[in-house]
Amino acid sequence: MKLEQALHAARALVLADLAAGEVARADIVSLVEDAIAHRRWWVEQWPEGVAYVAGLVAQDVQDALLERYGRWPLCPVCTQGGDLHALDVEPELGPDPHWVCGKTAVAVAPVGSLGTTL
């Protein structure tokens, strides 16, 4: 039950961030579902990793979007000079993941809360 709750929470958090960036189209939501399926298997292999699922799903979706559509989510901190770059998820493997500007080390928002900053 804990696994399913963590997966549902991760799905909701990532979908909220996609909606905040106005990119929650059906084809992109499918990427979230693919990431959830992959992480279900991953946590079944390593149950102690259940606390890390939200950040990992966010990273998986971010990687899939980069391959197909481009950078996401774009950093709202570094908007001057045309230096468009994506936010990073930190910690890469840990609980309480946040979107962070990798250039300035500014924590922009917790995963699932981009709507408060975009």
CSV table of N, CA and C in Angstrom, one decimal:
chain,number,residue,atom,x,y,z
A,1,MET,N,0.8,-1.2,0.0
A,1,MET,CA,0.0,0.0,0.0
A,1,MET,C,0.9,1.3,0.0
A,2,LYS,N,2.0,1.2,0.7
A,2,LYS,CA,2.9,2.4,0.8
A,2,LYS,C,3.4,2.7,-0.6
A,3,LEU,N,3.7,1.7,-1.4
A,3,LEU,CA,4.2,1.9,-2.7
A,3,LEU,C,3.2,2.6,-3.6
A,4,GLU,N,2.0,2.1,-3.6
A,4,GLU,CA,0.9,2.7,-4.4
A,4,GLU,C,0.7,4.2,-4.0
A,5,GLN,N,0.7,4.5,-2.7
A,5,GLN,CA,0.5,5.8,-2.2
A,5,GLN,C,1.6,6.7,-2.7
A,6,ALA,N,2.8,6.2,-2.7
A,6,ALA,CA,4.0,7.0,-3.1
A,6,ALA,C,3.9,7.3,-4.6
A,7,LEU,N,3.5,6.3,-5.4
A,7,LEU,CA,3.4,6.4,-6.8
A,7,LEU,C,2.3,7.4,-7.2
A,8,HIS,N,1.1,7.3,-6.5
A,8,HIS,CA,0.0,8.2,-6.8
A,8,HIS,C,0.4,9.6,-6.4
A,9,ALA,N,1.2,9.8,-5.3
A,9,ALA,CA,1.6,11.1,-4.9
A,9,ALA,C,2.6,11.7,-5.9
A,10,ALA,N,3.5,10.8,-6.4
A,10,ALA,CA,4.5,11.3,-7.4
A,10,ALA,C,3.8,11.7,-8.7
A,11,ARG,N,2.9,10.9,-9.1
A,11,ARG,CA,2.1,11.3,-10.3
A,11,ARG,C,1.4,12.6,-10.2
A,12,ALA,N,0.8,12.8,-9.0
A,12,ALA,CA,0.1,14.1,-8.8
A,12,ALA,C,1.0,15.3,-8.8
A,13,LEU,N,2.2,15.1,-8.1
A,13,LEU,CA,3.2,16.2,-8.0
A,13,LEU,C,3.7,16.6,-9.4
A,14,VAL,N,4.1,15.6,-10.2
A,14,VAL,CA,4.7,15.9,-11.5
A,14,VAL,C,3.6,16.5,-12.4
A,15,LEU,N,2.4,15.9,-12.4
A,15,LEU,CA,1.3,16.5,-13.2
A,15,LEU,C,1.0,17.9,-12.8
A,16,ALA,N,1.1,18.3,-11.5
A,16,ALA,CA,0.9,19.6,-11.1
A,16,ALA,C,1.9,20.6,-11.7
A,17,ASP,N,3.2,20.1,-11.7
A,17,ASP,CA,4.2,20.9,-12.3
A,17,ASP,C,4.1,21.1,-13.8
A,18,LEU,N,3.7,20.0,-14.5
A,18,LEU,CA,3.4,20.1,-15.9
A,18,LEU,C,2.3,21.0,-16.2
A,19,ALA,N,1.2,21.0,-15.4
A,19,ALA,CA,0.1,21.9,-15.6
A,19,ALA,C,0.5,23.3,-15.4
A,20,ALA,N,1.4,23.5,-14.4
A,20,ALA,CA,1.8,24.9,-14.1
A,20,ALA,C,2.6,25.5,-15.3
A,21,GLY,N,3.3,24.6,-16.0
A,21,GLY,CA,4.1,25.1,-17.1
A,21,GLY,C,3.3,25.0,-18.4
A,22,GLU,N,2.0,24.6,-18.3
A,22,GLU,CA,1.1,24.5,-19.4
A,22,GLU,C,1.6,23.5,-20.5
A,23,VAL,N,2.1,22.4,-20.0
A,23,VAL,CA,2.6,21.4,-20.9
A,23,VAL,C,2.0,20.0,-20.6
A,24,ALA,N,0.9,20.0,-19.9
A,24,ALA,CA,0.2,18.7,-19.5
A,24,ALA,C,-0.7,18.2,-20.6
A,25,ARG,N,-0.1,18.0,-21.8
A,25,ARG,CA,-0.9,17.4,-22.9
A,25,ARG,C,-0.9,15.9,-22.8
A,26,ALA,N,-1.8,15.3,-23.5
A,26,ALA,CA,-2.0,13.8,-23.4
A,26,ALA,C,-0.7,13.1,-23.7
A,27,ASP,N,0.0,13.4,-24.7
A,27,ASP,CA,1.3,12.7,-25.0
A,27,ASP,C,2.3,12.9,-23.9
A,28,ILE,N,2.3,14.0,-23.2
A,28,ILE,CA,3.2,14.2,-22.1
A,28,ILE,C,2.8,13.5,-20.9
A,29,VAL,N,1.5,13.4,-20.6
A,29,VAL,CA,1.0,12.7,-19.5
A,29,VAL,C,1.3,11.2,-19.7
A,30,SER,N,1.4,10.7,-20.9
A,30,SER,CA,1.8,9.3,-21.2
A,30,SER,C,3.2,9.1,-20.7
A,31,LEU,N,4.1,10.1,-20.8
A,31,LEU,CA,5.5,10.0,-20.3
A,31,LEU,C,5.5,9.8,-18.8
A,32,VAL,N,4.6,10.5,-18.1
A,32,VAL,CA,4.5,10.4,-16.7
A,32,VAL,C,4.1,8.9,-16.3
A,33,GLU,N,3.1,8.4,-17.1
A,33,GLU,CA,2.7,7.0,-16.8
A,33,GLU,C,3.8,6.0,-17.1
A,34,ASP,N,4.6,6.3,-18.1
A,34,ASP,CA,5.8,5.4,-18.4
A,34,ASP,C,6.7,5.5,-17.2
A,35,ALA,N,7.0,6.7,-16.7
A,35,ALA,CA,7.9,6.8,-15.6
A,35,ALA,C,7.4,6.1,-14.3
A,36,ILE,N,6.1,6.2,-14.1
A,36,ILE,CA,5.5,5.6,-12.9
A,36,ILE,C,5.6,4.1,-13.0
A,37,ALA,N,5.4,3.5,-14.2
A,37,ALA,CA,5.5,2.1,-14.4
A,37,ALA,C,6.9,1.6,-14.1
A,38,HIS,N,7.9,2.4,-14.6
A,38,HIS,CA,9.3,2.1,-14.4
A,38,HIS,C,9.7,2.1,-13.0
A,39,ARG,N,9.2,3.2,-12.3
A,39,ARG,CA,9.6,3.3,-10.9
A,39,ARG,C,8.8,2.3,-10.0
A,40,ARG,N,7.7,1.9,-10.4
A,40,ARG,CA,7.0,0.8,-9.6
A,40,ARG,C,7.9,-0.4,-9.6
A,41,TRP,N,8.4,-0.8,-10.7
A,41,TRP,CA,9.4,-1.9,-10.8
A,41,TRP,C,10.6,-1.7,-9.9
A,42,TRP,N,11.1,-0.4,-10.1
A,42,TRP,CA,12.4,-0.1,-9.3
A,42,TRP,C,12.2,-0.2,-7.8
A,43,VAL,N,11.0,0.3,-7.3
A,43,VAL,CA,10.8,0.2,-5.9
A,43,VAL,C,10.5,-1.2,-5.4
A,44,GLU,N,9.9,-2.0,-6.3
A,44,GLU,CA,9.7,-3.4,-5.9
A,44,GLU,C,11.0,-4.1,-5.7
A,45,GLN,N,12.0,-3.6,-6.5
A,45,GLN,CA,13.4,-4.2,-6.3
A,45,GLN,C,14.1,-3.7,-5.1
A,46,TRP,N,13.8,-2.4,-4.8
A,46,TRP,CA,14.5,-1.7,-3.6
A,46,TRP,C,13.5,-0.9,-2.8
A,47,PRO,N,12.7,-1.6,-1.9
A,47,PRO,CA,11.6,-1.0,-1.2
A,47,PRO,C,12.1,0.2,-0.4
A,48,GLU,N,13.3,0.3,0.1
A,48,GLU,CA,13.8,1.4,0.9
A,48,GLU,C,13.8,2.7,0.0
A,49,GLY,N,13.7,2.6,-1.3
A,49,GLY,CA,13.7,3.7,-2.2
A,49,GLY,C,12.4,4.4,-2.3
A,50,VAL,N,11.3,3.9,-1.7
A,50,VAL,CA,10.0,4.5,-1.8
A,50,VAL,C,10.0,6.0,-1.5
A,51,ALA,N,10.8,6.5,-0.6
A,51,ALA,CA,10.8,7.9,-0.3
A,51,ALA,C,11.4,8.8,-1.4
A,52,TYR,N,12.0,8.1,-2.3
A,52,TYR,CA,12.7,8.9,-3.4
A,52,TYR,C,11.9,9.0,-4.7
A,53,VAL,N,10.7,8.3,-4.7
A,53,VAL,CA,10.0,8.2,-6.0
A,53,VAL,C,9.6,9.5,-6.6
A,54,ALA,N,9.1,10.4,-5.9
A,54,ALA,CA,8.7,11.7,-6.5
A,54,ALA,C,9.8,12.4,-7.3
A,55,GLY,N,11.0,12.5,-6.7
A,55,GLY,CA,12.1,13.1,-7.3
A,55,GLY,C,12.5,12.4,-8.6
A,56,LEU,N,12.5,11.0,-8.5
A,56,LEU,CA,12.9,10.2,-9.6
A,56,LEU,C,12.0,10.3,-10.7
A,57,VAL,N,10.7,10.3,-10.4
A,57,VAL,CA,9.7,10.4,-11.5
A,57,VAL,C,9.8,11.8,-12.2
A,58,ALA,N,10.0,12.8,-11.4
A,58,ALA,CA,10.2,14.2,-12.0
A,58,ALA,C,11.4,14.2,-12.9
A,59,GLN,N,12.5,13.5,-12.5
A,59,GLN,CA,13.7,13.5,-13.3
A,59,GLN,C,13.5,12.6,-14.6
A,60,ASP,N,12.8,11.5,-14.4
A,60,ASP,CA,12.5,10.7,-15.6
A,60,ASP,C,11.6,11.4,-16.6
A,61,VAL,N,10.6,12.2,-16.2
A,61,VAL,CA,9.8,12.9,-17.1
A,61,VAL,C,10.6,14.0,-17.7
A,62,GLN,N,11.4,14.7,-16.9
A,62,GLN,CA,12.3,15.8,-17.5
A,62,GLN,C,13.2,15.2,-18.5
A,63,ASP,N,13.8,14.1,-18.3
A,63,ASP,CA,14.7,13.4,-19.3
A,63,ASP,C,13.9,13.1,-20.6
A,64,ALA,N,12.7,12.5,-20.4
A,64,ALA,CA,11.9,12.1,-21.6
A,64,ALA,C,11.5,13.3,-22.4
A,65,LEU,N,11.2,14.4,-21.7
A,65,LEU,CA,10.8,15.7,-22.4
A,65,LEU,C,12.0,16.2,-23.1
A,66,LEU,N,13.1,16.2,-22.5
A,66,LEU,CA,14.3,16.7,-23.2
A,66,LEU,C,14.6,16.0,-24.5
A,67,GLU,N,14.4,14.7,-24.5
A,67,GLU,CA,14.6,13.9,-25.7
A,67,GLU,C,13.6,14.2,-26.8
A,68,ARG,N,12.4,14.5,-26.4
A,68,ARG,CA,11.3,14.6,-27.4
A,68,ARG,C,10.9,16.1,-27.7
A,69,TYR,N,11.0,17.0,-26.7
A,69,TYR,CA,10.4,18.3,-26.9
A,69,TYR,C,11.4,19.4,-26.5
A,70,GLY,N,12.3,19.2,-25.6
A,70,GLY,CA,13.2,20.3,-25.2
A,70,GLY,C,13.2,20.4,-23.7
A,71,ARG,N,13.9,21.4,-23.2
A,71,ARG,CA,14.1,21.6,-21.8
A,71,ARG,C,12.8,21.9,-21.1
A,72,TRP,N,12.7,21.3,-19.9
A,72,TRP,CA,11.6,21.6,-19.0
A,72,TRP,C,12.0,21.2,-17.6
A,73,PRO,N,11.6,21.9,-16.6
A,73,PRO,CA,11.0,23.3,-16.6
A,73,PRO,C,12.1,24.3,-16.8
A,74,LEU,N,11.8,25.3,-17.5
A,74,LEU,CA,12.8,26.4,-17.7
A,74,LEU,C,13.0,27.2,-16.4
A,75,CYS,N,14.2,27.6,-16.2
A,75,CYS,CA,14.5,28.3,-15.0
A,75,CYS,C,13.9,29.7,-15.0
A,76,PRO,N,13.1,30.0,-14.0
A,76,PRO,CA,12.5,31.4,-13.9
A,76,PRO,C,13.5,32.4,-13.2
A,77,VAL,N,14.6,31.9,-12.7
A,77,VAL,CA,15.6,32.7,-12.0
A,77,VAL,C,16.5,33.4,-13.0
A,78,CYS,N,17.0,32.7,-14.0
A,78,CYS,CA,17.9,33.2,-15.0
A,78,CYS,C,17.2,33.5,-16.3
A,79,THR,N,16.5,34.6,-16.3
A,79,THR,CA,15.7,35.0,-17.4
A,79,THR,C,16.4,36.0,-18.3
A,80,GLN,N,17.5,36.6,-17.8
A,80,GLN,CA,18.2,37.7,-18.6
A,80,GLN,C,19.3,37.0,-19.4
A,81,GLY,N,19.6,37.6,-20.6
A,81,GLY,CA,20.7,37.2,-21.4
A,81,GLY,C,20.4,36.0,-22.3
A,82,GLY,N,19.2,35.6,-22.3
A,82,GLY,CA,18.8,34.5,-23.2
A,82,GLY,C,19.4,33.1,-22.8
A,83,ASP,N,19.9,33.0,-21.6
A,83,ASP,CA,20.5,31.7,-21.1
A,83,ASP,C,19.4,30.8,-20.6
A,84,LEU,N,18.7,30.2,-21.5
A,84,LEU,CA,17.6,29.3,-21.1
A,84,LEU,C,18.2,27.9,-20.7
A,85,HIS,N,17.9,27.5,-19.5
A,85,HIS,CA,18.3,26.2,-19.0
A,85,HIS,C,17.2,25.7,-18.1
A,86,ALA,N,17.2,24.4,-18.0
A,86,ALA,CA,16.2,23.7,-17.1
A,86,ALA,C,16.6,23.7,-15.7
A,87,LEU,N,15.6,23.6,-14.8
A,87,LEU,CA,15.9,23.4,-13.4
A,87,LEU,C,16.3,22.0,-13.2
A,88,ASP,N,17.0,21.8,-12.1
A,88,ASP,CA,17.4,20.4,-11.7
A,88,ASP,C,16.6,20.0,-10.5
A,89,VAL,N,16.5,18.7,-10.3
A,89,VAL,CA,15.9,18.1,-9.2
A,89,VAL,C,17.0,17.8,-8.2
A,90,GLU,N,16.8,18.3,-7.0
A,90,GLU,CA,17.8,18.1,-5.9
A,90,GLU,C,17.0,17.7,-4.6
A,91,PRO,N,17.5,16.8,-3.9
A,91,PRO,CA,18.6,15.9,-4.2
A,91,PRO,C,18.3,14.9,-5.3
A,92,GLU,N,19.3,14.5,-6.0
A,92,GLU,CA,19.1,13.6,-7.1
A,92,GLU,C,18.5,12.3,-6.6
A,93,LEU,N,18.9,11.8,-5.4
A,93,LEU,CA,18.3,10.6,-4.8
A,93,LEU,C,18.1,10.9,-3.4
A,94,GLY,N,16.9,11.4,-3.0
A,94,GLY,CA,16.6,11.7,-1.6
A,94,GLY,C,15.2,12.1,-1.5
A,95,PRO,N,14.8,12.2,-0.2
A,95,PRO,CA,13.4,12.7,0.0
A,95,PRO,C,13.3,14.2,-0.1
A,96,ASP,N,12.1,14.7,-0.2
A,96,ASP,CA,11.8,16.1,-0.3
A,96,ASP,C,12.5,16.8,-1.4
A,97,PRO,N,12.2,16.3,-2.7
A,97,PRO,CA,12.9,16.9,-3.8
A,97,PRO,C,12.4,18.3,-4.2
A,98,HIS,N,13.3,19.1,-4.6
A,98,HIS,CA,13.0,20.5,-5.0
A,98,HIS,C,13.6,20.8,-6.4
A,99,TRP,N,12.9,21.7,-7.1
A,99,TRP,CA,13.4,22.2,-8.4
A,99,TRP,C,14.4,23.3,-8.0
A,100,VAL,N,15.7,23.2,-8.5
A,100,VAL,CA,16.7,24.1,-8.2
A,100,VAL,C,17.4,24.6,-9.4
A,101,CYS,N,17.8,25.9,-9.4
A,101,CYS,CA,18.6,26.4,-10.5
A,101,CYS,C,20.0,25.9,-10.3
A,102,GLY,N,20.5,25.2,-11.2
A,102,GLY,CA,21.9,24.7,-11.1
A,102,GLY,C,23.0,25.7,-11.2
A,103,LYS,N,22.7,26.8,-11.8
A,103,LYS,CA,23.7,27.9,-12.0
A,103,LYS,C,23.8,28.8,-10.7
A,104,THR,N,22.7,29.0,-10.1
A,104,THR,CA,22.7,29.9,-8.9
A,104,THR,C,22.5,29.2,-7.6
A,105,ALA,N,22.1,28.0,-7.7
A,105,ALA,CA,21.8,27.2,-6.5
A,105,ALA,C,20.6,27.7,-5.7
A,106,VAL,N,19.7,28.4,-6.4
A,106,VAL,CA,18.5,28.9,-5.8
A,106,VAL,C,17.4,27.8,-5.9
A,107,ALA,N,16.9,27.4,-4.7
A,107,ALA,CA,15.8,26.5,-4.7
A,107,ALA,C,14.5,27.2,-5.1
A,108,VAL,N,13.9,26.8,-6.3
A,108,VAL,CA,12.8,27.5,-6.9
A,108,VAL,C,11.5,27.1,-6.2
A,109,ALA,N,11.3,25.8,-6.1
A,109,ALA,CA,10.0,25.2,-5.5
A,109,ALA,C,10.2,23.7,-5.3
A,110,PRO,N,9.4,23.2,-4.3
A,110,PRO,CA,9.4,21.8,-4.1
A,110,PRO,C,8.8,21.2,-5.4
A,111,VAL,N,9.1,19.9,-5.7
A,111,VAL,CA,8.5,19.2,-6.8
A,111,VAL,C,7.0,19.2,-6.5
A,112,GLY,N,6.2,19.6,-7.4
A,112,GLY,CA,4.8,19.6,-7.3
A,112,GLY,C,4.2,21.0,-7.0
A,113,SER,N,5.1,22.0,-6.8
A,113,SER,CA,4.7,23.4,-6.4
A,113,SER,C,5.2,24.4,-7.4
A,114,LEU,N,5.6,24.1,-8.6
A,114,LEU,CA,6.0,25.1,-9.6
A,114,LEU,C,5.0,26.1,-9.9
A,115,GLY,N,3.7,25.8,-9.7
A,115,GLY,CA,2.6,26.7,-9.9
A,115,GLY,C,2.7,28.0,-9.1
A,116,THR,N,3.4,27.9,-8.0
A,116,THR,CA,3.6,29.1,-7.1
A,116,THR,C,4.7,30.0,-7.6
A,117,THR,N,5.5,29.5,-8.5
A,117,THR,CA,6.7,30.4,-9.0
A,117,THR,C,6.7,30.7,-10.5
A,118,LEU,N,6.0,29.9,-11.3
A,118,LEU,CA,6.0,30.1,-12.7
A,118,LEU,C,4.9,31.1,-13.1
